[in-house]
PDB file of C-alpha atoms in Angstrom:
ATOM      1  CA  UNK A   1      19.207  17.898 -20.972  1.00 40.00           C
ATOM      2  CA  UNK A   2      16.572  16.773 -18.566  1.00 48.00           C
ATOM      3  CA  UNK A   3      14.623  19.347 -16.532  1.00 45.00           C
ATOM      4  CA  UNK A   4      16.011  20.555 -13.201  1.00 48.00           C
ATOM      5  CA  UNK A   5      14.403  19.580 -10.126  1.00 52.00           C
ATOM      6  CA  UNK A   6      11.828  22.667  -9.694  1.00 51.00           C
ATOM      7  CA  UNK A   7      10.488  23.256  -6.292  1.00 55.00           C
ATOM      8  CA  UNK A   8       6.612  22.745  -5.884  1.00 67.00           C
ATOM      9  CA  UNK A   9       4.329  24.022  -3.211  1.00 71.00           C
ATOM     10  CA  UNK A  10       3.609  21.052  -0.918  1.00 86.00           C
ATOM     11  CA  UNK A  11       0.246  21.402   0.765  1.00 90.00           C
ATOM     12  CA  UNK A  12      -0.357  19.456   4.067  1.00 95.00           C
ATOM     13  CA  UNK A  13      -2.695  16.475   3.527  1.00 96.00           C
ATOM     14  CA  UNK A  14      -3.474  14.969   7.116  1.00 97.00           C
ATOM     15  CA  UNK A  15      -3.212  11.229   7.438  1.00 97.00           C
ATOM     16  CA  UNK A  16      -6.049   9.160   8.896  1.00 96.00           C
ATOM     17  CA  UNK A  17      -6.657  10.299  12.478  1.00 98.00           C
ATOM     18  CA  UNK A  18      -6.994   6.750  13.814  1.00 98.00           C
ATOM     19  CA  UNK A  19      -3.331   6.437  12.992  1.00 98.00           C
ATOM     20  CA  UNK A  20      -2.099   9.545  14.534  1.00 98.00           C
ATOM     21  CA  UNK A  21      -1.154  13.042  13.322  1.00 98.00           C
ATOM     22  CA  UNK A  22       0.920  13.466  10.370  1.00 98.00           C
ATOM     23  CA  UNK A  23       0.842  14.280   6.631  1.00 98.00           C
ATOM     24  CA  UNK A  24       0.582  11.822   3.945  1.00 98.00           C
ATOM     25  CA  UNK A  25       2.146  11.840   0.445  1.00 97.00           C
ATOM     26  CA  UNK A  26      -0.516  11.610  -2.477  1.00 97.00           C
ATOM     27  CA  UNK A  27      -0.089   9.598  -5.702  1.00 95.00           C
ATOM     28  CA  UNK A  28      -0.770  12.796  -7.628  1.00 92.00           C
ATOM     29  CA  UNK A  29       2.777  13.954  -6.279  1.00 90.00           C
ATOM     30  CA  UNK A  30       4.584  11.371  -8.110  1.00 88.00           C
ATOM     31  CA  UNK A  31       7.390  12.727 -10.350  1.00 84.00           C
ATOM     32  CA  UNK A  32       6.666  12.736 -14.010  1.00 79.00           C
ATOM     33  CA  UNK A  33      10.212  13.860 -15.351  1.00 80.00           C
ATOM     34  CA  UNK A  34      13.565  13.719 -13.618  1.00 86.00           C
ATOM     35  CA  UNK A  35      16.783  15.851 -13.403  1.00 84.00           C
ATOM     36  CA  UNK A  36      19.852  14.432 -14.762  1.00 90.00           C
ATOM     37  CA  UNK A  37      21.509  11.578 -12.682  1.00 95.00           C
ATOM     38  CA  UNK A  38      24.241  13.036 -10.281  1.00 97.00           C
ATOM     39  CA  UNK A  39      27.559  12.524 -12.008  1.00 97.00           C
ATOM     40  CA  UNK A  40      29.793   9.522 -11.003  1.00 98.00           C
ATOM     41  CA  UNK A  41      33.433   9.806 -11.908  1.00 98.00           C
ATOM     42  CA  UNK A  42      34.606   7.554 -14.824  1.00 96.00           C
ATOM     43  CA  UNK A  43      37.171   5.539 -12.789  1.00 97.00           C
ATOM     44  CA  UNK A  44      34.594   4.143 -10.252  1.00 98.00           C
ATOM     45  CA  UNK A  45      33.312   0.831 -11.761  1.00 97.00           C
ATOM     46  CA  UNK A  46      29.543   0.588 -12.349  1.00 97.00           C
ATOM     47  CA  UNK A  47      27.312  -2.520 -12.050  1.00 97.00           C
ATOM     48  CA  UNK A  48      26.621  -4.378 -15.265  1.00 94.00           C
ATOM     49  CA  UNK A  49      22.850  -3.348 -15.057  1.00 96.00           C
ATOM     50  CA  UNK A  50      23.561   0.381 -15.465  1.00 96.00           C
ATOM     51  CA  UNK A  51      22.833   1.239 -19.357  1.00 93.00           C
ATOM     52  CA  UNK A  52      26.010   2.479 -21.000  1.00 92.00           C
ATOM     53  CA  UNK A  53      24.147   5.765 -22.136  1.00 92.00           C
ATOM     54  CA  UNK A  54      22.370   6.268 -18.735  1.00 93.00           C
ATOM     55  CA  UNK A  55      24.350   9.490 -17.928  1.00 93.00           C
ATOM     56  CA  UNK A  56      24.081  10.787 -21.490  1.00 91.00           C
ATOM     57  CA  UNK A  57      20.677   9.866 -23.077  1.00 89.00           C
ATOM     58  CA  UNK A  58      17.452  11.825 -22.747  1.00 88.00           C
ATOM     59  CA  UNK A  59      15.062  10.406 -20.361  1.00 84.00           C
ATOM     60  CA  UNK A  60      13.152   7.359 -22.027  1.00 81.00           C
ATOM     61  CA  UNK A  61      15.754   6.794 -24.565  1.00 87.00           C
ATOM     62  CA  UNK A  62      18.236   4.633 -22.629  1.00 88.00           C
ATOM     63  CA  UNK A  63      19.549   1.327 -23.758  1.00 88.00           C
ATOM     64  CA  UNK A  64      17.684  -1.717 -22.231  1.00 85.00           C
ATOM     65  CA  UNK A  65      19.848  -2.752 -19.233  1.00 76.00           C
ATOM     66  CA  UNK A  66      20.748  -6.565 -19.091  1.00 68.00           C
ATOM     67  CA  UNK A  67      18.908  -7.281 -15.684  1.00 63.00           C
ATOM     68  CA  UNK A  68      19.879 -10.947 -16.010  1.00 60.00           C
ATOM     69  CA  UNK A  69      23.373  -9.655 -14.928  1.00 51.00           C
ATOM     70  CA  UNK A  70      21.736  -8.954 -11.420  1.00 50.00           C
ATOM     71  CA  UNK A  71      19.770 -12.202 -11.119  1.00 48.00           C
ATOM     72  CA  UNK A  72      21.412 -15.478  -9.996  1.00 51.00           C
ATOM     73  CA  UNK A  73      19.851 -18.944 -10.086  1.00 53.00           C
ATOM     74  CA  UNK A  74      21.651 -19.849  -6.846  1.00 66.00           C
ATOM     75  CA  UNK A  75      22.825 -17.547  -4.212  1.00 75.00           C
ATOM     76  CA  UNK A  76      26.717 -17.392  -4.060  1.00 88.00           C
ATOM     77  CA  UNK A  77      28.242 -17.900  -0.706  1.00 95.00           C
ATOM     78  CA  UNK A  78      30.908 -15.669   0.816  1.00 97.00           C
ATOM     79  CA  UNK A  79      34.148 -17.743   1.313  1.00 96.00           C
ATOM     80  CA  UNK A  80      35.699 -17.223   4.752  1.00 97.00           C
ATOM     81  CA  UNK A  81      39.243 -15.905   4.720  1.00 97.00           C
ATOM     82  CA  UNK A  82      38.990 -14.862   1.031  1.00 97.00           C
ATOM     83  CA  UNK A  83      39.545 -11.494  -0.693  1.00 98.00           C
ATOM     84  CA  UNK A  84      35.885 -11.494  -1.330  1.00 97.00           C
ATOM     85  CA  UNK A  85      35.016 -11.550   2.363  1.00 98.00           C
ATOM     86  CA  UNK A  86      37.386  -8.725   2.895  1.00 98.00           C
ATOM     87  CA  UNK A  87      35.645  -6.767  -0.004  1.00 98.00           C
ATOM     88  CA  UNK A  88      32.062  -7.307   1.211  1.00 99.00           C
ATOM     89  CA  UNK A  89      33.117  -6.329   4.721  1.00 99.00           C
ATOM     90  CA  UNK A  90      34.545  -3.182   3.460  1.00 99.00           C
ATOM     91  CA  UNK A  91      31.574  -2.052   1.507  1.00 99.00           C
ATOM     92  CA  UNK A  92      29.101  -2.948   4.143  1.00 99.00           C
ATOM     93  CA  UNK A  93      31.485  -0.917   6.736  1.00 99.00           C
ATOM     94  CA  UNK A  94      31.196   2.093   4.359  1.00 99.00           C
ATOM     95  CA  UNK A  95      27.238   1.801   3.917  1.00 99.00           C
ATOM     96  CA  UNK A  96      26.932   1.715   7.681  1.00 99.00           C
ATOM     97  CA  UNK A  97      29.208   4.584   7.976  1.00 99.00           C
ATOM     98  CA  UNK A  98      27.141   6.739   5.527  1.00 99.00           C
ATOM     99  CA  UNK A  99      23.796   5.865   6.921  1.00 99.00           C
ATOM    100  CA  UNK A 100      25.098   7.198  10.263  1.00 99.00           C
ATOM    101  CA  UNK A 101      26.526  10.407   8.826  1.00 98.00           C
ATOM    102  CA  UNK A 102      23.455  11.276   6.888  1.00 98.00           C
ATOM    103  CA  UNK A 103      21.168  10.762  10.069  1.00 98.00           C
ATOM    104  CA  UNK A 104      22.644  14.099  11.311  1.00 98.00           C
ATOM    105  CA  UNK A 105      21.300  16.045   8.505  1.00 97.00           C
ATOM    106  CA  UNK A 106      17.671  14.601   8.639  1.00 99.00           C
ATOM    107  CA  UNK A 107      15.998  17.811   9.782  1.00 98.00           C
ATOM    108  CA  UNK A 108      12.707  19.564   8.985  1.00 98.00           C
ATOM    109  CA  UNK A 109      13.031  21.845   5.946  1.00 98.00           C
ATOM    110  CA  UNK A 110      15.551  19.580   4.384  1.00 98.00           C
ATOM    111  CA  UNK A 111      14.338  17.974   1.174  1.00 98.00           C
ATOM    112  CA  UNK A 112      14.781  14.429   0.219  1.00 98.00           C
ATOM    113  CA  UNK A 113      16.619  15.648  -2.897  1.00 97.00           C
ATOM    114  CA  UNK A 114      19.170  17.216  -0.633  1.00 98.00           C
ATOM    115  CA  UNK A 115      19.652  13.951   1.272  1.00 99.00           C
ATOM    116  CA  UNK A 116      19.975  12.053  -1.909  1.00 99.00           C
ATOM    117  CA  UNK A 117      22.690  14.371  -2.953  1.00 98.00           C
ATOM    118  CA  UNK A 118      24.573  14.146   0.439  1.00 99.00           C
ATOM    119  CA  UNK A 119      24.407  10.469   0.187  1.00 99.00           C
ATOM    120  CA  UNK A 120      25.638  10.436  -3.524  1.00 99.00           C
ATOM    121  CA  UNK A 121      28.509  12.706  -2.514  1.00 99.00           C
ATOM    122  CA  UNK A 122      29.690  10.431   0.280  1.00 99.00           C
ATOM    123  CA  UNK A 123      29.414   7.331  -1.646  1.00 99.00           C
ATOM    124  CA  UNK A 124      31.524   8.452  -4.675  1.00 99.00           C
ATOM    125  CA  UNK A 125      34.097  10.069  -2.078  1.00 99.00           C
ATOM    126  CA  UNK A 126      34.571   6.428  -0.757  1.00 98.00           C
ATOM    127  CA  UNK A 127      35.215   5.095  -4.252  1.00 99.00           C
ATOM    128  CA  UNK A 128      31.901   3.351  -4.661  1.00 99.00           C
ATOM    129  CA  UNK A 129      28.905   3.600  -6.841  1.00 99.00           C
ATOM    130  CA  UNK A 130      25.470   4.262  -5.603  1.00 99.00           C
ATOM    131  CA  UNK A 131      23.873   1.086  -6.650  1.00 99.00           C
ATOM    132  CA  UNK A 132      20.198   2.258  -7.136  1.00 99.00           C
ATOM    133  CA  UNK A 133      21.415   4.716  -9.669  1.00 98.00           C
ATOM    134  CA  UNK A 134      20.273   3.143 -13.031  1.00 96.00           C
ATOM    135  CA  UNK A 135      18.868  -0.006 -11.536  1.00 96.00           C
ATOM    136  CA  UNK A 136      15.871  -0.590 -13.956  1.00 92.00           C
ATOM    137  CA  UNK A 137      16.223   3.009 -14.745  1.00 92.00           C
ATOM    138  CA  UNK A 138      15.776   4.237 -11.063  1.00 96.00           C
ATOM    139  CA  UNK A 139      16.876   8.028 -11.269  1.00 96.00           C
ATOM    140  CA  UNK A 140      18.410   8.626  -7.912  1.00 97.00           C
ATOM    141  CA  UNK A 141      21.105   7.403  -5.599  1.00 99.00           C
ATOM    142  CA  UNK A 142      19.012   6.271  -2.770  1.00 99.00           C
ATOM    143  CA  UNK A 143      15.447   5.843  -1.908  1.00 99.00           C
ATOM    144  CA  UNK A 144      13.531   8.031   0.356  1.00 99.00           C
ATOM    145  CA  UNK A 145      10.162   6.629   1.999  1.00 99.00           C
ATOM    146  CA  UNK A 146       8.120   9.278   3.904  1.00 99.00           C
ATOM    147  CA  UNK A 147       5.165   8.471   6.245  1.00 99.00           C
ATOM    148  CA  UNK A 148       2.681   6.326   4.177  1.00 99.00           C
ATOM    149  CA  UNK A 149       5.357   5.409   1.430  1.00 99.00           C
ATOM    150  CA  UNK A 150       6.358   1.779   2.193  1.00 99.00           C
ATOM    151  CA  UNK A 151       9.348   1.343  -0.062  1.00 99.00           C
ATOM    152  CA  UNK A 152      11.206   2.893  -3.008  1.00 98.00           C
ATOM    153  CA  UNK A 153      10.268   6.531  -2.574  1.00 98.00           C
ATOM    154  CA  UNK A 154      12.127   8.709  -5.149  1.00 98.00           C
ATOM    155  CA  UNK A 155      14.061  11.707  -3.755  1.00 97.00           C
ATOM    156  CA  UNK A 156      12.364  15.018  -4.827  1.00 96.00           C
ATOM    157  CA  UNK A 157      11.963  18.681  -3.640  1.00 94.00           C
ATOM    158  CA  UNK A 158       9.563  17.903  -0.727  1.00 96.00           C
ATOM    159  CA  UNK A 159      10.945  19.428   2.495  1.00 97.00           C
ATOM    160  CA  UNK A 160      10.488  17.360   5.610  1.00 98.00           C
ATOM    161  CA  UNK A 161       7.976  18.218   7.987  1.00 98.00           C
ATOM    162  CA  UNK A 162       8.394  18.208  11.723  1.00 98.00           C
ATOM    163  CA  UNK A 163       5.899  15.262  11.934  1.00 99.00           C
ATOM    164  CA  UNK A 164       7.409  13.052   9.440  1.00 99.00           C
ATOM    165  CA  UNK A 165       9.249   9.664   9.696  1.00 99.00           C
ATOM    166  CA  UNK A 166      11.622   8.729   6.839  1.00 99.00           C
ATOM    167  CA  UNK A 167      13.230   5.746   5.712  1.00 99.00           C
ATOM    168  CA  UNK A 168      16.699   6.137   3.992  1.00 99.00           C
ATOM    169  CA  UNK A 169      17.707   3.097   1.964  1.00 99.00           C
ATOM    170  CA  UNK A 170      21.140   2.993   0.433  1.00 99.00           C
ATOM    171  CA  UNK A 171      23.313   0.582  -1.317  1.00 99.00           C
ATOM    172  CA  UNK A 172      27.059   0.780  -2.402  1.00 99.00           C
ATOM    173  CA  UNK A 173      28.863  -1.257  -5.206  1.00 99.00           C
ATOM    174  CA  UNK A 174      32.586  -1.388  -4.455  1.00 99.00           C
ATOM    175  CA  UNK A 175      35.371  -3.871  -5.059  1.00 98.00           C
ATOM    176  CA  UNK A 176      32.744  -6.170  -6.833  1.00 97.00           C
ATOM    177  CA  UNK A 177      30.360  -6.439  -3.862  1.00 98.00           C
ATOM    178  CA  UNK A 178      27.385  -4.833  -2.557  1.00 99.00           C
ATOM    179  CA  UNK A 179      26.606  -3.229   0.841  1.00 99.00           C
ATOM    180  CA  UNK A 180      22.837  -2.602   1.512  1.00 99.00           C
ATOM    181  CA  UNK A 181      21.253  -0.940   4.684  1.00 99.00           C
ATOM    182  CA  UNK A 182      18.385   1.303   5.713  1.00 99.00           C
ATOM    183  CA  UNK A 183      16.901   2.913   8.661  1.00 99.00           C
ATOM    184  CA  UNK A 184      13.670   4.898   9.574  1.00 99.00           C
ATOM    185  CA  UNK A 185      14.217   8.149  11.356  1.00 99.00           C
ATOM    186  CA  UNK A 186      11.646  10.371  13.349  1.00 99.00           C
ATOM    187  CA  UNK A 187      11.611  14.072  12.969  1.00 99.00           C
ATOM    188  CA  UNK A 188      11.132  16.199  16.084  1.00 98.00           C
ATOM    189  CA  UNK A 189       7.320  16.401  16.324  1.00 99.00           C
ATOM    190  CA  UNK A 190       6.655  12.723  15.517  1.00 99.00           C
ATOM    191  CA  UNK A 191       3.685  11.534  17.595  1.00 99.00           C
ATOM    192  CA  UNK A 192       3.776   8.627  19.826  1.00 99.00           C
ATOM    193  CA  UNK A 193       2.004   6.115  17.457  1.00 99.00           C
ATOM    194  CA  UNK A 194       4.707   7.052  14.925  1.00 99.00           C
ATOM    195  CA  UNK A 195       7.475   6.597  17.394  1.00 99.00           C
ATOM    196  CA  UNK A 196       6.007   3.316  18.649  1.00 99.00           C
ATOM    197  CA  UNK A 197       5.841   2.094  14.985  1.00 99.00           C
ATOM    198  CA  UNK A 198       9.551   3.002  14.315  1.00 99.00           C
ATOM    199  CA  UNK A 199      10.714   1.376  17.603  1.00 99.00           C
ATOM    200  CA  UNK A 200       8.741  -1.966  16.925  1.00 99.00           C
ATOM    201  CA  UNK A 201      10.100  -2.131  13.410  1.00 99.00           C
ATOM    202  CA  UNK A 202      13.693  -1.777  14.637  1.00 99.00           C
ATOM    203  CA  UNK A 203      12.917  -4.427  17.237  1.00 99.00           C
ATOM    204  CA  UNK A 204      11.302  -6.786  14.598  1.00 99.00           C
ATOM    205  CA  UNK A 205      14.584  -6.629  12.616  1.00 99.00           C
ATOM    206  CA  UNK A 206      16.644  -7.495  15.661  1.00 99.00           C
ATOM    207  CA  UNK A 207      14.208 -10.619  16.341  1.00 99.00           C
ATOM    208  CA  UNK A 208      14.658 -11.867  12.870  1.00 99.00           C
ATOM    209  CA  UNK A 209      18.548 -11.389  12.966  1.00 99.00           C
ATOM    210  CA  UNK A 210      18.968 -13.130  16.211  1.00 99.00           C
ATOM    211  CA  UNK A 211      17.466 -16.401  14.533  1.00 99.00           C
ATOM    212  CA  UNK A 212      20.283 -16.689  12.217  1.00 99.00           C
ATOM    213  CA  UNK A 213      22.598 -19.580  12.495  1.00 98.00           C
ATOM    214  CA  UNK A 214      23.412 -22.609  10.409  1.00 99.00           C
ATOM    215  CA  UNK A 215      20.548 -25.049  10.154  1.00 98.00           C
ATOM    216  CA  UNK A 216      17.684 -22.564  10.770  1.00 98.00           C
ATOM    217  CA  UNK A 217      15.060 -22.488   7.988  1.00 98.00           C
ATOM    218  CA  UNK A 218      14.794 -19.096   6.257  1.00 98.00           C
ATOM    219  CA  UNK A 219      11.060 -19.068   6.985  1.00 98.00           C
ATOM    220  CA  UNK A 220      11.522 -18.899  10.542  1.00 98.00           C
ATOM    221  CA  UNK A 221      12.451 -15.260  10.106  1.00 99.00           C
ATOM    222  CA  UNK A 222       9.033 -14.279   8.648  1.00 98.00           C
ATOM    223  CA  UNK A 223       7.065 -16.229  11.305  1.00 98.00           C
ATOM    224  CA  UNK A 224       8.924 -14.551  14.150  1.00 99.00           C
ATOM    225  CA  UNK A 225       8.559 -11.130  12.662  1.00 99.00           C
ATOM    226  CA  UNK A 226       4.815 -11.409  11.921  1.00 98.00           C
ATOM    227  CA  UNK A 227       4.075 -12.907  15.284  1.00 98.00           C
ATOM    228  CA  UNK A 228       5.847  -9.918  16.907  1.00 99.00           C
ATOM    229  CA  UNK A 229       4.222  -7.242  14.662  1.00 98.00           C
ATOM    230  CA  UNK A 230       0.720  -8.593  15.457  1.00 98.00           C
ATOM    231  CA  UNK A 231       1.231  -8.665  19.032  1.00 98.00           C
ATOM    232  CA  UNK A 232       2.035  -4.977  18.949  1.00 98.00           C
ATOM    233  CA  UNK A 233      -0.975  -4.070  16.645  1.00 97.00           C
ATOM    234  CA  UNK A 234       0.957  -3.701  13.559  1.00 99.00           C
ATOM    235  CA  UNK A 235       0.952  -5.705  10.107  1.00 98.00           C
ATOM    236  CA  UNK A 236       3.915  -6.730   7.920  1.00 99.00           C
ATOM    237  CA  UNK A 237       4.007  -5.775   4.242  1.00 98.00           C
ATOM    238  CA  UNK A 238       4.904  -8.932   2.108  1.00 97.00           C
ATOM    239  CA  UNK A 239       5.035  -7.194  -1.142  1.00 98.00           C
ATOM    240  CA  UNK A 240       8.844  -6.648  -0.656  1.00 96.00           C
ATOM    241  CA  UNK A 241      11.413  -9.056   0.811  1.00 98.00           C
ATOM    242  CA  UNK A 242      14.952  -9.231   1.980  1.00 98.00           C
ATOM    243  CA  UNK A 243      17.354 -11.029  -0.433  1.00 98.00           C
ATOM    244  CA  UNK A 244      20.822 -12.667  -0.814  1.00 98.00           C
ATOM    245  CA  UNK A 245      23.564 -10.283  -1.748  1.00 98.00           C
ATOM    246  CA  UNK A 246      27.340 -10.456  -2.540  1.00 98.00           C
ATOM    247  CA  UNK A 247      28.631 -10.118  -6.055  1.00 97.00           C
ATOM    248  CA  UNK A 248      24.907  -9.531  -7.155  1.00 96.00           C
ATOM    249  CA  UNK A 249      22.528  -6.898  -5.770  1.00 97.00           C
ATOM    250  CA  UNK A 250      19.619  -9.284  -5.596  1.00 96.00           C
ATOM    251  CA  UNK A 251      19.923 -13.277  -5.577  1.00 95.00           C
ATOM    252  CA  UNK A 252      18.611 -16.235  -3.547  1.00 95.00           C
ATOM    253  CA  UNK A 253      17.840 -16.702  -0.654  1.00 96.00           C
ATOM    254  CA  UNK A 254      14.703 -14.637  -0.538  1.00 97.00           C
ATOM    255  CA  UNK A 255      13.837 -13.448   3.045  1.00 98.00           C
ATOM    256  CA  UNK A 256      10.133 -13.028   3.464  1.00 98.00           C
ATOM    257  CA  UNK A 257       9.073 -11.174   6.595  1.00 98.00           C
ATOM    258  CA  UNK A 258       5.735 -12.736   7.059  1.00 97.00           C
ATOM    259  CA  UNK A 259       4.737 -16.285   7.317  1.00 96.00           C
ATOM    260  CA  UNK A 260       5.844 -18.277   4.282  1.00 97.00           C
ATOM    261  CA  UNK A 261       6.762 -21.753   2.934  1.00 94.00           C
ATOM    262  CA  UNK A 262      10.100 -20.397   1.332  1.00 90.00           C
ATOM    263  CA  UNK A 263      12.240 -23.669   1.379  1.00 90.00           C
ATOM    264  CA  UNK A 264      16.048 -23.929   2.426  1.00 94.00           C
ATOM    265  CA  UNK A 265      18.131 -23.678   5.540  1.00 98.00           C
ATOM    266  CA  UNK A 266      20.971 -21.280   6.355  1.00 98.00           C
ATOM    267  CA  UNK A 267      24.417 -22.281   5.957  1.00 98.00           C
ATOM    268  CA  UNK A 268      28.074 -20.887   6.664  1.00 98.00           C
ATOM    269  CA  UNK A 269      28.812 -18.169   4.073  1.00 98.00           C
ATOM    270  CA  UNK A 270      25.201 -17.140   3.141  1.00 98.00           C
ATOM    271  CA  UNK A 271      24.934 -13.332   3.081  1.00 99.00           C
ATOM    272  CA  UNK A 272      21.592 -11.681   2.941  1.00 98.00           C
ATOM    273  CA  UNK A 273      19.536  -8.913   3.949  1.00 99.00           C
ATOM    274  CA  UNK A 274      16.656  -8.768   6.465  1.00 99.00           C
ATOM    275  CA  UNK A 275      14.506  -5.558   5.970  1.00 99.00           C
ATOM    276  CA  UNK A 276      11.036  -5.877   7.526  1.00 99.00           C
ATOM    277  CA  UNK A 277       8.405  -3.117   6.626  1.00 99.00           C
ATOM    278  CA  UNK A 278       5.689  -2.642   9.391  1.00 99.00           C
ATOM    279  CA  UNK A 279       2.534  -0.951   8.667  1.00 99.00           C
ATOM    280  CA  UNK A 280      -0.132   0.761  11.251  1.00 99.00           C
ATOM    281  CA  UNK A 281      -3.223  -1.334  11.452  1.00 98.00           C
ATOM    282  CA  UNK A 282      -4.220  -4.657   9.915  1.00 96.00           C
ATOM    283  CA  UNK A 283      -4.071  -3.814   6.175  1.00 96.00           C
ATOM    284  CA  UNK A 284      -0.371  -3.908   4.970  1.00 97.00           C
ATOM    285  CA  UNK A 285      -0.721  -3.716   1.337  1.00 97.00           C
ATOM    286  CA  UNK A 286       0.348  -0.943  -0.916  1.00 98.00           C
ATOM    287  CA  UNK A 287      -0.475   0.547  -4.359  1.00 97.00           C
ATOM    288  CA  UNK A 288       2.128   1.347  -6.854  1.00 97.00           C
ATOM    289  CA  UNK A 289       2.412   4.891  -8.037  1.00 97.00           C
ATOM    290  CA  UNK A 290       2.656   5.934 -11.650  1.00 95.00           C
ATOM    291  CA  UNK A 291       6.360   6.310 -11.387  1.00 94.00           C
ATOM    292  CA  UNK A 292       6.711   2.509 -11.312  1.00 94.00           C
ATOM    293  CA  UNK A 293       8.624   2.610  -8.057  1.00 96.00           C
ATOM    294  CA  UNK A 294       6.812   4.221  -5.115  1.00 98.00           C
ATOM    295  CA  UNK A 295       4.762   1.825  -3.147  1.00 98.00           C
ATOM    296  CA  UNK A 296       2.361   3.665  -0.696  1.00 99.00           C
ATOM    297  CA  UNK A 297      -0.008   1.986   1.985  1.00 99.00           C
ATOM    298  CA  UNK A 298      -3.550   1.417   0.876  1.00 97.00           C
ATOM    299  CA  UNK A 299      -4.939   3.055   3.813  1.00 98.00           C
ATOM    300  CA  UNK A 300      -2.672   6.038   4.348  1.00 98.00           C
ATOM    301  CA  UNK A 301      -1.203   4.488   7.384  1.00 99.00           C
ATOM    302  CA  UNK A 302       2.453   5.094   8.232  1.00 99.00           C
ATOM    303  CA  UNK A 303       5.037   2.502   7.567  1.00 99.00           C
ATOM    304  CA  UNK A 304       8.621   2.027   8.651  1.00 99.00           C
ATOM    305  CA  UNK A 305      11.666  -0.286   7.734  1.00 99.00           C
ATOM    306  CA  UNK A 306      15.043  -1.225   8.947  1.00 99.00           C
ATOM    307  CA  UNK A 307      17.456  -3.169   7.241  1.00 99.00           C
ATOM    308  CA  UNK A 308      20.881  -5.048   7.956  1.00 99.00           C
ATOM    309  CA  UNK A 309      23.124  -7.153   5.837  1.00 99.00           C
ATOM    310  CA  UNK A 310      23.949 -10.439   7.587  1.00 99.00           C
ATOM    311  CA  UNK A 311      26.547 -13.066   7.212  1.00 99.00           C
ATOM    312  CA  UNK A 312      25.855 -16.448   8.481  1.00 99.00           C
ATOM    313  CA  UNK A 313      28.972 -17.840  10.342  1.00 99.00           C
ATOM    314  CA  UNK A 314      29.948 -21.336  11.321  1.00 98.00           C
ATOM    315  CA  UNK A 315      28.493 -20.835  14.847  1.00 97.00           C
ATOM    316  CA  UNK A 316      25.748 -17.974  14.285  1.00 98.00           C
ATOM    317  CA  UNK A 317      25.845 -14.706  12.469  1.00 99.00           C
ATOM    318  CA  UNK A 318      27.580 -11.374  12.046  1.00 99.00           C
ATOM    319  CA  UNK A 319      25.916  -8.008  10.988  1.00 99.00           C
ATOM    320  CA  UNK A 320      27.975  -6.578   8.288  1.00 99.00           C
ATOM    321  CA  UNK A 321      26.156  -3.151   8.250  1.00 99.00           C
TER     322      UNK A 321
END
């Protein structure tokens, strides 16, 4: 058996005052051992990348996953009017519903592990698999990125602080398709700079989505988002990107949120995520923690992220999540 998640004492480490009043998470807080993954009923289909012994083997002794199963050389389009279209709409609707439900329990004192458990429970109750669980050995069912963590924070026993902002990123696998969405939430005592960051990031996502229609170059999304962020005093992290999604978790096209030269134009049936990460200040880069997942800002600045899954239609776009 793997160790239980044992509560630790979490000291308040103040973030850089030039960015506001909030606590930062330190790399030294990275988890070094993990509890057993939350169980998934055997009747729920699992993605091919989940090791066969993921739920039974001691940590570090899992079979190597076949990550090629999650990489496609070319993005597969959604065929309008097909069973596949119905399936992807369903799983995206479920993802959006769960994100809305869990937002109601994002409160001071609640731990990110408790949020993960709530999300896990809702996902399996809907007959879906929590796609992050077992993806490249990821140990939990969602990611929880707080304050200076840009992406891929691992849920743990840290209670949410009244000054926090937190991104919840969840993906479901159901009916052979994936539904992926995320949002950043503010806690009651979040200061104005933090609220401004969150508001601007949500608007940046909206700006990127509104560009979507057949014939538009994918790199126009990044240009528009970076220009908007710069005008509002924020920078865009370019270490992570949006991605095509459908029968695979990640596939082309790759959606970069800053200026880029990625080729390709949108076509009807293209399905992908747009998920910009905005960072306070001009240095958007992050460092990876020793856990191999958590990416935190170099400067201790806060970051925010919003994500929707978008389907390009013959005359525009549709937000599936």
